[in-house]
């Protein structure tokens, strides 16, 4: 019984951290609902979290990049258009939001996402934290994330 309680507590703590990240790193999406709540509403829908994780597994198997997966990006845009997911409107922030959703869905579904997604994938370009991750992942990884974001602006 104690193990179950510890796991439930750990999951609750992980959710709280992710919700906090959504509130901290993204401009308010809906004035009536916190970003963290919007993110979790989407991820709590099994069809959404399972599809995201399925695509992340496929991306990992193929060695592709998270932001370049056409099937995931098309589905994501369709979900936003249908009102199933509320997300930022700028292309860069939408991609960052999808990265955070991917991490949240992976944690929910028990997928080890580290080969496909990393925290810098959702951090804003101007955040101090993004630069701090250079020592963890290397300058090249951070520069690649910034290049992909720059390409989204065009």
PDB file of C-alpha atoms in Angstrom:
ATOM      1  CA  UNK A   1       0.000   0.000   0.000  1.00  0.00           C
ATOM      2  CA  UNK A   2       2.860   2.371   0.811  1.00  0.00           C
ATOM      3  CA  UNK A   3       4.425   1.853  -2.646  1.00  0.00           C
ATOM      4  CA  UNK A   4       1.142   2.809  -4.339  1.00  0.00           C
ATOM      5  CA  UNK A   5       0.849   5.916  -2.206  1.00  0.00           C
ATOM      6  CA  UNK A   6       4.436   6.894  -2.991  1.00  0.00           C
ATOM      7  CA  UNK A   7       3.845   6.414  -6.718  1.00  0.00           C
ATOM      8  CA  UNK A   8       0.601   8.400  -6.608  1.00  0.00           C
ATOM      9  CA  UNK A   9       2.362  11.144  -4.689  1.00  0.00           C
ATOM     10  CA  UNK A  10       5.237  11.145  -7.191  1.00  0.00           C
ATOM     11  CA  UNK A  11       2.801  11.402 -10.113  1.00  0.00           C
ATOM     12  CA  UNK A  12       0.991  14.284  -8.412  1.00  0.00           C
ATOM     13  CA  UNK A  13       4.290  16.068  -7.849  1.00  0.00           C
ATOM     14  CA  UNK A  14       5.331  15.554 -11.492  1.00  0.00           C
ATOM     15  CA  UNK A  15       1.982  16.946 -12.663  1.00  0.00           C
ATOM     16  CA  UNK A  16       2.409  19.972 -10.421  1.00  0.00           C
ATOM     17  CA  UNK A  17       5.893  20.623 -11.826  1.00  0.00           C
ATOM     18  CA  UNK A  18       4.688  20.356 -15.426  1.00  0.00           C
ATOM     19  CA  UNK A  19       1.705  22.596 -14.720  1.00  0.00           C
ATOM     20  CA  UNK A  20       4.067  25.120 -13.157  1.00  0.00           C
ATOM     21  CA  UNK A  21       6.311  25.004 -16.217  1.00  0.00           C
ATOM     22  CA  UNK A  22       3.309  25.684 -18.468  1.00  0.00           C
ATOM     23  CA  UNK A  23       2.348  28.683 -16.358  1.00  0.00           C
ATOM     24  CA  UNK A  24       5.920  29.974 -16.055  1.00  0.00           C
ATOM     25  CA  UNK A  25       7.215  29.654 -19.605  1.00  0.00           C
ATOM     26  CA  UNK A  26       4.158  30.483 -21.716  1.00  0.00           C
ATOM     27  CA  UNK A  27       1.995  33.578 -22.031  1.00  0.00           C
ATOM     28  CA  UNK A  28      -1.552  33.078 -20.747  1.00  0.00           C
ATOM     29  CA  UNK A  29      -3.536  31.170 -23.383  1.00  0.00           C
ATOM     30  CA  UNK A  30      -7.027  31.447 -21.875  1.00  0.00           C
ATOM     31  CA  UNK A  31      -7.901  34.132 -19.333  1.00  0.00           C
ATOM     32  CA  UNK A  32     -10.269  31.778 -17.490  1.00  0.00           C
ATOM     33  CA  UNK A  33      -7.941  28.788 -17.114  1.00  0.00           C
ATOM     34  CA  UNK A  34      -4.293  28.452 -16.125  1.00  0.00           C
ATOM     35  CA  UNK A  35      -1.915  27.150 -18.756  1.00  0.00           C
ATOM     36  CA  UNK A  36      -1.105  24.203 -16.513  1.00  0.00           C
ATOM     37  CA  UNK A  37      -4.760  23.226 -16.342  1.00  0.00           C
ATOM     38  CA  UNK A  38      -5.137  23.555 -20.124  1.00  0.00           C
ATOM     39  CA  UNK A  39      -2.113  21.355 -20.682  1.00  0.00           C
ATOM     40  CA  UNK A  40      -3.332  18.681 -18.284  1.00  0.00           C
ATOM     41  CA  UNK A  41      -6.865  18.744 -19.705  1.00  0.00           C
ATOM     42  CA  UNK A  42      -5.392  17.788 -23.058  1.00  0.00           C
ATOM     43  CA  UNK A  43      -2.926  15.229 -21.711  1.00  0.00           C
ATOM     44  CA  UNK A  44      -5.564  13.618 -19.483  1.00  0.00           C
ATOM     45  CA  UNK A  45      -7.542  12.654 -22.594  1.00  0.00           C
ATOM     46  CA  UNK A  46      -6.264   9.115 -23.312  1.00  0.00           C
ATOM     47  CA  UNK A  47      -6.571   9.476 -27.085  1.00  0.00           C
ATOM     48  CA  UNK A  48      -4.348  12.555 -26.979  1.00  0.00           C
ATOM     49  CA  UNK A  49      -1.642  11.278 -24.636  1.00  0.00           C
ATOM     50  CA  UNK A  50      -1.539   7.865 -26.300  1.00  0.00           C
ATOM     51  CA  UNK A  51      -1.242   9.337 -29.796  1.00  0.00           C
ATOM     52  CA  UNK A  52       1.548  11.680 -28.732  1.00  0.00           C
ATOM     53  CA  UNK A  53       3.491   8.843 -27.111  1.00  0.00           C
ATOM     54  CA  UNK A  54       2.905   6.586 -30.122  1.00  0.00           C
ATOM     55  CA  UNK A  55       4.412   9.266 -32.376  1.00  0.00           C
ATOM     56  CA  UNK A  56       7.321   9.855 -29.977  1.00  0.00           C
ATOM     57  CA  UNK A  57       8.068   6.126 -30.028  1.00  0.00           C
ATOM     58  CA  UNK A  58       8.008   6.185 -33.825  1.00  0.00           C
ATOM     59  CA  UNK A  59      10.276   9.241 -33.911  1.00  0.00           C
ATOM     60  CA  UNK A  60      12.704   7.524 -31.550  1.00  0.00           C
ATOM     61  CA  UNK A  61      12.704   4.322 -33.636  1.00  0.00           C
ATOM     62  CA  UNK A  62      13.376   6.213 -36.868  1.00  0.00           C
ATOM     63  CA  UNK A  63      15.976   8.551 -35.389  1.00  0.00           C
ATOM     64  CA  UNK A  64      14.065  11.598 -36.622  1.00  0.00           C
ATOM     65  CA  UNK A  65      13.687  14.888 -34.797  1.00  0.00           C
ATOM     66  CA  UNK A  66      10.658  15.663 -32.656  1.00  0.00           C
ATOM     67  CA  UNK A  67       9.842  18.967 -34.351  1.00  0.00           C
ATOM     68  CA  UNK A  68      10.085  17.524 -37.859  1.00  0.00           C
ATOM     69  CA  UNK A  69       7.483  14.756 -37.515  1.00  0.00           C
ATOM     70  CA  UNK A  70       4.854  15.684 -40.091  1.00  0.00           C
ATOM     71  CA  UNK A  71       2.251  13.242 -38.793  1.00  0.00           C
ATOM     72  CA  UNK A  72       2.502  14.583 -35.231  1.00  0.00           C
ATOM     73  CA  UNK A  73       2.450  18.212 -36.365  1.00  0.00           C
ATOM     74  CA  UNK A  74      -0.537  17.700 -38.685  1.00  0.00           C
ATOM     75  CA  UNK A  75      -2.479  15.871 -35.978  1.00  0.00           C
ATOM     76  CA  UNK A  76      -1.574  18.591 -33.458  1.00  0.00           C
ATOM     77  CA  UNK A  77      -2.847  21.350 -35.765  1.00  0.00           C
ATOM     78  CA  UNK A  78      -6.064  19.384 -36.359  1.00  0.00           C
ATOM     79  CA  UNK A  79      -6.591  18.941 -32.609  1.00  0.00           C
ATOM     80  CA  UNK A  80      -6.115  22.677 -32.050  1.00  0.00           C
ATOM     81  CA  UNK A  81      -8.488  23.519 -34.894  1.00  0.00           C
ATOM     82  CA  UNK A  82     -11.103  21.109 -33.512  1.00  0.00           C
ATOM     83  CA  UNK A  83     -10.809  22.716 -30.068  1.00  0.00           C
ATOM     84  CA  UNK A  84      -9.486  19.562 -28.405  1.00  0.00           C
ATOM     85  CA  UNK A  85      -6.225  21.278 -27.468  1.00  0.00           C
ATOM     86  CA  UNK A  86      -5.736  24.913 -26.548  1.00  0.00           C
ATOM     87  CA  UNK A  87      -2.266  26.122 -27.450  1.00  0.00           C
ATOM     88  CA  UNK A  88      -0.308  29.317 -28.072  1.00  0.00           C
ATOM     89  CA  UNK A  89      -0.782  30.832 -31.508  1.00  0.00           C
ATOM     90  CA  UNK A  90       2.771  31.612 -32.624  1.00  0.00           C
ATOM     91  CA  UNK A  91       4.468  28.748 -34.504  1.00  0.00           C
ATOM     92  CA  UNK A  92       7.445  28.692 -32.122  1.00  0.00           C
ATOM     93  CA  UNK A  93       5.323  28.702 -28.975  1.00  0.00           C
ATOM     94  CA  UNK A  94       3.006  26.057 -30.438  1.00  0.00           C
ATOM     95  CA  UNK A  95       6.014  23.792 -30.982  1.00  0.00           C
ATOM     96  CA  UNK A  96       7.330  24.496 -27.489  1.00  0.00           C
ATOM     97  CA  UNK A  97       3.854  23.711 -26.079  1.00  0.00           C
ATOM     98  CA  UNK A  98       3.785  20.423 -27.982  1.00  0.00           C
ATOM     99  CA  UNK A  99       7.175  19.551 -26.478  1.00  0.00           C
ATOM    100  CA  UNK A 100       5.852  20.134 -22.964  1.00  0.00           C
ATOM    101  CA  UNK A 101       2.720  18.136 -23.813  1.00  0.00           C
ATOM    102  CA  UNK A 102       4.989  15.358 -25.069  1.00  0.00           C
ATOM    103  CA  UNK A 103       6.875  15.259 -21.790  1.00  0.00           C
ATOM    104  CA  UNK A 104       3.639  15.284 -19.777  1.00  0.00           C
ATOM    105  CA  UNK A 105       2.059  12.561 -21.946  1.00  0.00           C
ATOM    106  CA  UNK A 106       5.225  10.468 -21.732  1.00  0.00           C
ATOM    107  CA  UNK A 107       5.246  10.646 -17.955  1.00  0.00           C
ATOM    108  CA  UNK A 108       1.573   9.698 -17.875  1.00  0.00           C
ATOM    109  CA  UNK A 109       2.023   6.773 -20.263  1.00  0.00           C
ATOM    110  CA  UNK A 110       5.348   5.580 -18.835  1.00  0.00           C
ATOM    111  CA  UNK A 111       7.451   6.361 -21.929  1.00  0.00           C
ATOM    112  CA  UNK A 112      11.092   7.330 -21.477  1.00  0.00           C
ATOM    113  CA  UNK A 113      11.195  10.395 -23.710  1.00  0.00           C
ATOM    114  CA  UNK A 114      14.836  11.469 -23.202  1.00  0.00           C
ATOM    115  CA  UNK A 115      15.991  10.326 -26.647  1.00  0.00           C
ATOM    116  CA  UNK A 116      13.285  12.396 -28.350  1.00  0.00           C
ATOM    117  CA  UNK A 117      12.481  15.349 -26.077  1.00  0.00           C
ATOM    118  CA  UNK A 118      14.523  17.328 -23.598  1.00  0.00           C
ATOM    119  CA  UNK A 119      13.604  20.211 -21.301  1.00  0.00           C
ATOM    120  CA  UNK A 120      15.220  22.838 -23.596  1.00  0.00           C
ATOM    121  CA  UNK A 121      12.666  21.875 -26.277  1.00  0.00           C
ATOM    122  CA  UNK A 122      10.032  23.857 -24.384  1.00  0.00           C
ATOM    123  CA  UNK A 123      12.099  26.598 -22.740  1.00  0.00           C
ATOM    124  CA  UNK A 124      11.852  30.088 -24.261  1.00  0.00           C
ATOM    125  CA  UNK A 125      14.815  31.340 -26.278  1.00  0.00           C
ATOM    126  CA  UNK A 126      15.525  34.138 -23.825  1.00  0.00           C
ATOM    127  CA  UNK A 127      15.368  32.069 -20.640  1.00  0.00           C
ATOM    128  CA  UNK A 128      18.441  31.761 -18.452  1.00  0.00           C
ATOM    129  CA  UNK A 129      17.603  28.089 -17.991  1.00  0.00           C
ATOM    130  CA  UNK A 130      18.021  27.397 -21.716  1.00  0.00           C
ATOM    131  CA  UNK A 131      21.592  28.642 -21.626  1.00  0.00           C
ATOM    132  CA  UNK A 132      22.277  26.652 -18.448  1.00  0.00           C
ATOM    133  CA  UNK A 133      21.425  23.453 -20.334  1.00  0.00           C
ATOM    134  CA  UNK A 134      24.350  24.040 -22.710  1.00  0.00           C
ATOM    135  CA  UNK A 135      26.612  22.437 -20.112  1.00  0.00           C
ATOM    136  CA  UNK A 136      24.335  19.384 -19.957  1.00  0.00           C
ATOM    137  CA  UNK A 137      23.563  18.814 -23.648  1.00  0.00           C
ATOM    138  CA  UNK A 138      26.278  20.829 -25.371  1.00  0.00           C
ATOM    139  CA  UNK A 139      26.197  24.029 -27.373  1.00  0.00           C
ATOM    140  CA  UNK A 140      25.348  22.163 -30.598  1.00  0.00           C
ATOM    141  CA  UNK A 141      22.094  20.745 -29.226  1.00  0.00           C
ATOM    142  CA  UNK A 142      20.902  24.133 -27.971  1.00  0.00           C
ATOM    143  CA  UNK A 143      21.911  25.804 -31.244  1.00  0.00           C
ATOM    144  CA  UNK A 144      19.967  23.145 -33.172  1.00  0.00           C
ATOM    145  CA  UNK A 145      16.841  23.867 -31.117  1.00  0.00           C
ATOM    146  CA  UNK A 146      17.237  27.595 -31.786  1.00  0.00           C
ATOM    147  CA  UNK A 147      17.775  26.984 -35.546  1.00  0.00           C
ATOM    148  CA  UNK A 148      14.624  24.865 -35.756  1.00  0.00           C
ATOM    149  CA  UNK A 149      12.666  27.604 -34.005  1.00  0.00           C
ATOM    150  CA  UNK A 150      14.058  30.246 -36.335  1.00  0.00           C
ATOM    151  CA  UNK A 151      12.914  28.146 -39.308  1.00  0.00           C
ATOM    152  CA  UNK A 152       9.382  28.044 -37.858  1.00  0.00           C
ATOM    153  CA  UNK A 153       9.207  31.836 -37.988  1.00  0.00           C
ATOM    154  CA  UNK A 154       9.665  31.860 -41.772  1.00  0.00           C
TER     155      UNK A 154
END
